[in-house]
Short mmCIF file of C-alpha atoms in Angstrom, two decimals:
data_model
loop_
_atom_site.label_atom_id
_atom_site.label_comp_id
_atom_site.label_asym_id
_atom_site.label_seq_id
_atom_site.Cartn_x
_atom_site.Cartn_y
_atom_site.Cartn_z
CA MET A 7 33.71 246.06 -142.40
CA SER A 8 30.96 244.23 -140.52
CA PHE A 9 28.52 246.96 -141.43
CA LEU A 10 29.39 246.46 -145.11
CA LEU A 11 29.17 242.66 -145.00
CA MET A 12 25.73 242.53 -143.47
CA PRO A 13 23.93 244.18 -146.40
CA ILE A 14 25.88 242.00 -148.80
CA ILE A 15 24.89 238.84 -146.90
CA VAL A 16 21.27 239.96 -146.82
CA LEU A 17 21.33 240.62 -150.55
CA ILE A 18 22.86 237.22 -151.17
CA LEU A 19 20.20 235.54 -149.02
CA VAL A 20 17.41 237.44 -150.78
CA PHE A 21 18.93 236.55 -154.14
CA LEU A 22 19.12 232.88 -153.20
CA ALA A 23 15.59 232.87 -151.75
CA ALA A 24 14.23 234.51 -154.89
CA GLY A 25 15.41 231.52 -156.92
CA PHE A 26 13.27 228.89 -155.17
CA ARG A 27 10.21 227.64 -157.04
CA ILE A 28 7.61 225.04 -156.04
CA ILE A 29 6.27 222.76 -158.77
CA PRO A 30 2.90 221.33 -157.60
CA GLN A 31 1.88 217.71 -157.80
CA ASN A 32 0.85 216.56 -161.33
CA TYR A 33 2.82 219.38 -162.90
CA GLU A 34 6.12 219.63 -164.68
CA GLY A 35 8.43 222.62 -164.70
CA LEU A 36 10.14 223.96 -167.82
CA ILE A 37 13.36 225.81 -166.95
CA GLU A 38 14.50 228.52 -169.34
CA THR A 39 17.89 230.23 -169.23
CA LEU A 40 17.94 233.66 -170.82
CA GLY A 41 14.72 232.69 -172.65
CA LYS A 42 16.02 229.36 -173.94
CA TYR A 43 14.74 225.98 -172.78
CA THR A 44 17.23 224.29 -170.49
CA LYS A 45 15.56 221.34 -168.80
CA THR A 46 12.35 219.81 -167.48
CA VAL A 47 11.93 219.27 -163.76
CA LYS A 48 9.43 217.21 -161.80
CA ALA A 49 7.12 218.33 -159.02
CA GLY A 50 8.78 219.59 -155.83
CA LEU A 51 11.13 222.36 -154.69
CA VAL A 52 13.31 223.72 -157.51
CA TRP A 53 15.96 226.44 -157.47
CA ILE A 54 16.69 228.59 -160.48
CA ILE A 55 19.08 231.49 -161.00
CA PRO A 56 17.06 234.65 -160.44
CA LEU A 57 16.95 237.16 -163.31
CA ILE A 58 18.73 234.65 -165.56
CA GLN A 59 16.46 231.65 -165.43
CA ASN A 60 12.68 231.34 -165.50
CA SER A 61 10.29 228.44 -164.80
CA ARG A 62 6.99 227.55 -166.45
CA LYS A 63 4.49 225.10 -164.98
CA VAL A 64 2.59 222.66 -167.20
CA SER A 65 -0.30 220.59 -165.81
CA LEU A 66 -0.23 216.85 -166.52
CA ALA A 67 -3.72 216.19 -165.09
CA LEU A 68 -6.67 215.02 -167.17
CA GLN A 69 -8.59 218.06 -168.39
CA PRO A 70 -12.11 218.32 -169.84
CA LEU A 71 -12.84 220.47 -172.86
CA GLU A 72 -16.10 221.38 -174.55
CA ILE A 73 -16.07 222.28 -178.23
CA SER A 74 -18.88 224.72 -178.92
CA LYS A 75 -21.54 224.13 -181.56
CA TYR A 76 -20.67 224.57 -185.21
CA SER A 77 -22.26 223.64 -188.53
CA ILE A 78 -21.35 220.76 -190.84
CA ILE A 79 -22.72 219.93 -194.30
CA THR A 80 -23.55 216.27 -194.97
CA LYS A 81 -23.11 214.35 -198.21
CA ASP A 82 -26.69 215.14 -199.28
CA ASN A 83 -26.16 218.88 -198.60
CA ALA A 84 -28.06 218.97 -195.32
CA GLU A 85 -26.84 221.32 -192.59
CA ILE A 86 -26.48 219.95 -189.08
CA THR A 87 -25.13 221.49 -185.91
CA THR A 88 -22.83 219.50 -183.66
CA SER A 89 -20.99 219.90 -180.37
CA LEU A 90 -18.31 217.74 -178.74
CA THR A 91 -16.75 217.12 -175.39
CA LEU A 92 -13.37 215.52 -174.81
CA ASN A 93 -10.80 214.75 -172.15
CA TYR A 94 -7.11 215.21 -172.80
CA LEU A 95 -3.84 215.28 -170.91
CA VAL A 96 -0.36 216.55 -171.63
CA THR A 97 2.14 213.76 -172.24
CA ASP A 98 5.09 215.90 -173.39
CA SER A 99 5.27 219.28 -171.74
CA TYR A 100 8.12 220.45 -174.00
CA ARG A 101 6.17 219.81 -177.23
CA TYR A 102 2.96 221.11 -175.65
CA PHE A 103 4.49 224.45 -174.72
CA TYR A 104 7.18 225.11 -177.36
CA ASN A 105 5.99 223.39 -180.55
CA ASN A 106 2.81 225.44 -180.81
CA THR A 107 1.66 228.79 -179.59
CA ASP A 108 -1.69 227.26 -178.51
CA SER A 109 -1.65 223.47 -178.62
CA VAL A 110 -5.21 223.14 -177.26
CA GLU A 111 -6.71 225.39 -179.93
CA SER A 112 -4.71 223.59 -182.61
CA MET A 113 -6.03 220.28 -181.28
CA VAL A 114 -9.61 221.59 -181.38
CA GLN A 115 -9.23 222.74 -184.99
CA LEU A 116 -7.80 219.36 -185.93
CA ILE A 117 -10.71 217.52 -184.32
CA ARG A 118 -13.23 219.79 -186.02
CA GLY A 119 -11.61 219.12 -189.38
CA HIS A 120 -11.71 215.36 -188.89
CA LEU A 121 -15.35 215.51 -187.81
CA ARG A 122 -16.29 217.57 -190.86
CA ASP A 123 -14.59 215.01 -193.06
CA ILE A 124 -16.35 212.08 -191.40
CA ILE A 125 -19.85 213.56 -191.43
CA GLY A 126 -19.30 215.11 -194.87
CA ARG A 127 -19.02 211.57 -196.29
CA MET A 128 -22.34 210.52 -194.71
CA GLU A 129 -25.93 211.29 -195.60
CA LEU A 130 -28.16 213.01 -193.05
CA ASN A 131 -30.13 209.95 -191.91
CA ASP A 132 -26.97 207.86 -191.60
CA ALA A 133 -25.21 210.58 -189.60
CA LEU A 134 -28.11 211.09 -187.18
CA GLY A 135 -28.30 207.38 -186.44
CA SER A 136 -24.57 206.65 -186.20
CA THR A 137 -23.25 208.71 -183.29
CA SER A 138 -21.29 205.81 -181.80
CA GLN A 139 -19.78 205.00 -185.18
CA ILE A 140 -18.78 208.66 -185.65
CA ASN A 141 -17.15 208.68 -182.22
CA ALA A 142 -15.12 205.59 -183.09
CA GLN A 143 -14.00 206.99 -186.45
CA LEU A 144 -13.11 210.32 -184.86
CA ALA A 145 -11.02 208.63 -182.15
CA ASP A 146 -9.15 206.65 -184.82
CA ALA A 147 -8.59 209.76 -186.92
CA ILE A 148 -7.21 211.77 -184.00
CA GLY A 149 -4.87 209.03 -182.92
CA ASP A 150 -1.94 210.03 -180.72
CA LEU A 151 -1.24 213.77 -180.90
CA THR A 152 1.86 213.49 -178.71
CA ASP A 153 4.29 213.87 -181.59
CA ILE A 154 2.61 217.07 -182.75
CA TYR A 155 1.23 218.81 -179.68
CA GLY A 156 2.40 216.66 -176.76
CA ILE A 157 -1.27 215.87 -176.02
CA LYS A 158 -3.16 212.62 -175.69
CA VAL A 159 -6.95 212.63 -176.19
CA VAL A 160 -8.35 210.08 -173.75
CA ARG A 161 -12.00 210.37 -174.76
CA VAL A 162 -13.95 212.24 -177.42
CA ASN A 163 -17.72 212.24 -177.74
CA VAL A 164 -20.19 213.83 -180.13
CA ASP A 165 -22.83 215.17 -177.75
CA GLU A 166 -25.48 216.09 -180.30
CA LEU A 167 -26.22 216.24 -184.00
CA LEU A 168 -29.08 218.61 -184.74
CA PRO A 169 -30.54 219.26 -188.23
CA SER A 170 -31.35 222.80 -189.22
CA PRO A 171 -34.84 224.08 -188.22
CA GLU A 172 -36.12 223.73 -191.81
CA ILE A 173 -34.93 220.13 -192.06
CA GLN A 174 -36.28 219.39 -188.59
CA ARG A 175 -39.75 220.62 -189.60
CA ALA A 176 -39.66 218.54 -192.77
CA MET A 177 -38.56 215.49 -190.78
CA ASP A 178 -41.37 216.06 -188.28
CA LYS A 179 -43.91 216.19 -191.10
CA GLN A 180 -42.47 213.04 -192.65
CA LEU A 181 -42.46 211.30 -189.29
CA THR A 182 -46.09 212.29 -188.69
CA ALA A 183 -47.07 211.05 -192.14
CA ASP A 184 -45.24 207.78 -191.60
CA ARG A 185 -46.93 207.27 -188.23
CA GLU A 186 -50.38 208.00 -189.71
CA LYS A 187 -49.65 205.62 -192.58
CA THR A 188 -48.49 202.93 -190.18
CA ALA A 189 -51.59 203.43 -188.02
CA ALA A 190 -53.89 203.25 -191.07
CA ILE A 191 -52.18 200.07 -192.28
CA ALA A 192 -52.39 198.53 -188.83
CA LYS A 193 -56.09 199.44 -188.58
CA ALA A 194 -56.84 198.02 -192.04
CA GLU A 195 -54.92 194.85 -191.25
CA GLY A 196 -56.79 194.52 -187.96
CA GLU A 197 -60.17 194.94 -189.66
CA ALA A 198 -59.21 192.49 -192.39
CA ARG A 199 -58.05 190.01 -189.77
CA ASN A 200 -61.28 190.48 -187.83
CA ILE A 201 -63.35 189.85 -190.97
CA GLU A 202 -61.22 186.83 -191.78
CA LEU A 203 -61.67 185.37 -188.30
CA THR A 204 -65.42 186.10 -188.29
CA THR A 205 -65.88 184.51 -191.70
CA LYS A 206 -63.82 181.52 -190.67
CA ALA A 207 -65.85 181.13 -187.49
CA LYS A 208 -69.12 181.23 -189.45
CA ASN A 209 -67.82 178.77 -192.01
CA ASP A 210 -66.58 176.48 -189.28
CA ALA A 211 -69.99 176.68 -187.61
CA LEU A 212 -71.77 175.86 -190.89
CA VAL A 213 -69.41 172.97 -191.55
CA ALA A 214 -69.86 171.68 -188.02
CA THR A 215 -73.67 171.95 -188.32
CA ALA A 216 -73.62 170.19 -191.69
CA LYS A 217 -71.40 167.45 -190.31
CA ALA A 218 -73.70 167.04 -187.30
CA LYS A 219 -76.77 166.79 -189.53
CA ALA A 220 -74.99 164.34 -191.81
CA GLU A 221 -73.99 162.25 -188.83
CA ALA A 222 -77.56 162.35 -187.49
CA ILE A 223 -79.02 161.30 -190.87
CA LYS A 224 -76.44 158.58 -191.22
CA THR A 225 -77.16 157.36 -187.71
CA GLU A 226 -80.93 157.38 -188.37
CA ALA A 227 -80.46 155.60 -191.70
CA ASP A 228 -78.23 153.01 -190.09
CA ALA A 229 -80.83 152.46 -187.37
CA GLU A 230 -83.64 152.10 -189.93
CA ALA A 231 -81.55 149.74 -192.04
CA TYR A 232 -80.75 147.74 -188.95
CA ARG A 233 -84.46 147.63 -188.03
CA ILE A 234 -85.47 146.49 -191.53
CA GLU A 235 -82.68 143.95 -191.58
CA ARG A 236 -83.78 142.55 -188.23
CA LEU A 237 -87.45 142.56 -189.33
CA GLN A 238 -86.65 140.77 -192.56
CA LYS A 239 -84.57 138.26 -190.69
CA SER A 240 -87.41 137.68 -188.23
CA LEU A 241 -90.03 137.35 -191.01
CA SER A 242 -87.86 134.90 -192.91
CA THR A 243 -87.89 132.56 -189.91
CA ALA A 244 -91.58 133.10 -188.96
CA GLY A 245 -94.09 130.23 -189.54
CA GLU A 246 -97.45 130.27 -191.41
CA GLY A 247 -99.40 130.60 -188.21
CA TYR A 248 -97.77 133.97 -187.51
CA PHE A 249 -99.11 135.41 -190.74
CA LYS A 250 -102.62 133.98 -190.13
CA ASN A 251 -102.62 135.54 -186.69
CA GLU A 252 -101.58 138.84 -188.18
CA SER A 253 -104.41 138.57 -190.76
CA LEU A 254 -106.95 137.83 -188.07
CA ASP A 255 -105.79 140.79 -186.02
CA SER A 256 -106.16 143.00 -189.07
CA PHE A 257 -109.68 141.68 -189.78
CA ASN A 258 -110.68 142.24 -186.20
CA ASN A 259 -109.43 145.82 -186.27
CA LEU A 260 -111.35 146.48 -189.49
CA ALA A 261 -114.50 144.91 -188.10
CA LYS A 262 -114.41 147.24 -185.17
CA GLY A 263 -114.53 150.21 -187.54
CA PRO A 264 -117.66 152.07 -188.75
CA ASN A 265 -117.47 150.76 -192.38
CA ASN A 266 -119.78 147.99 -193.67
CA LEU A 267 -116.91 146.22 -195.28
CA ILE A 268 -116.17 142.51 -195.28
CA ILE A 269 -112.72 141.35 -196.04
CA MET A 270 -112.05 137.71 -196.83
CA ASP A 271 -109.06 135.74 -197.73
CA LYS A 272 -108.78 134.86 -201.43
CA SER A 273 -108.89 131.21 -200.60
CA GLU A 274 -112.32 131.75 -199.08
CA MET A 275 -113.83 133.71 -201.94
CA THR A 276 -115.58 130.52 -203.21
CA GLU A 277 -117.47 130.37 -199.92
CA LEU A 278 -118.89 133.87 -200.44
CA GLY A 279 -122.39 132.44 -200.86
CA LYS A 280 -122.43 131.11 -197.39
CA VAL A 281 -122.37 134.62 -196.02
CA PRO A 282 -126.02 135.48 -195.20
CA ALA A 283 -125.93 139.04 -196.41
CA ALA A 284 -124.27 138.04 -199.61
CA LYS A 285 -126.82 135.21 -200.19
CA LYS A 286 -129.73 137.62 -199.86
CA ILE A 287 -128.22 139.98 -202.34
CA TRP A 288 -127.56 137.14 -204.74
CA ASP A 289 -131.15 135.80 -204.59
CA LYS A 290 -132.58 139.23 -205.14
CA VAL A 291 -130.41 139.76 -208.18
CA ALA A 292 -131.49 136.38 -209.62
CA GLN A 293 -135.26 137.12 -209.06
CA ASP A 294 -134.99 140.47 -210.75
CA SER A 295 -133.39 138.85 -213.73
CA ASP A 296 -136.23 136.30 -214.09
CA GLU A 297 -138.83 138.99 -214.14
#
């Protein structure tokens, strides 16, 4: 009997050992009995009935995902290529595994659809300059996918929005033309400003020169007027002797000159005959008249 019991005990031990499963940290285990979901177990050592029950492990850790490039048509019928990256985690392992044959792929398709809808309502220029706005709208549109796929999207980001090569070339040409136009306008404005400043400087110089001349003339005129005023005031208070002295000085200066000219005061014109030279001339004129 002992020889019969030993194999049975070994088989029982092997059977029991075959039922132990280890669920790693940050995982959940889904226990199925004859192919039907039975329960969810946490991380640790779990025992299931071999051949009757089965366990499936589902990771609860944050997982990155890159959505490859694909084309989207904007509101103004421009084709752009976009790619996304996101981080998600499983919040309900039952829904994640049993409600969909591939919850991750379904999530990706849903995100692509929302992004097409968002960009499809925008024109090309608006879409290219509104990446942060697109990210915010996409996050709101995705919402909480727990009820559908048992997944929560923690972060989603549009990595790039690239126009088609034809549109890119047209944009480059437009950008070059705009830059050349801006440079030409800036150059013209600079030249106009330079001319304006030069003209203003010349005008200011002319005005300053004119003002200086006017001030000089005014100062000279004021000085002359002051001199005349002082002279007139002095003459009005001068006595008769002053004028006689001035007359004598003038006569003396004339007498020193080379001219044979005699100047006399009008009050002395009656005494002209007393001048010897004049008397001789007078006598000669009278003798010639008698003859």
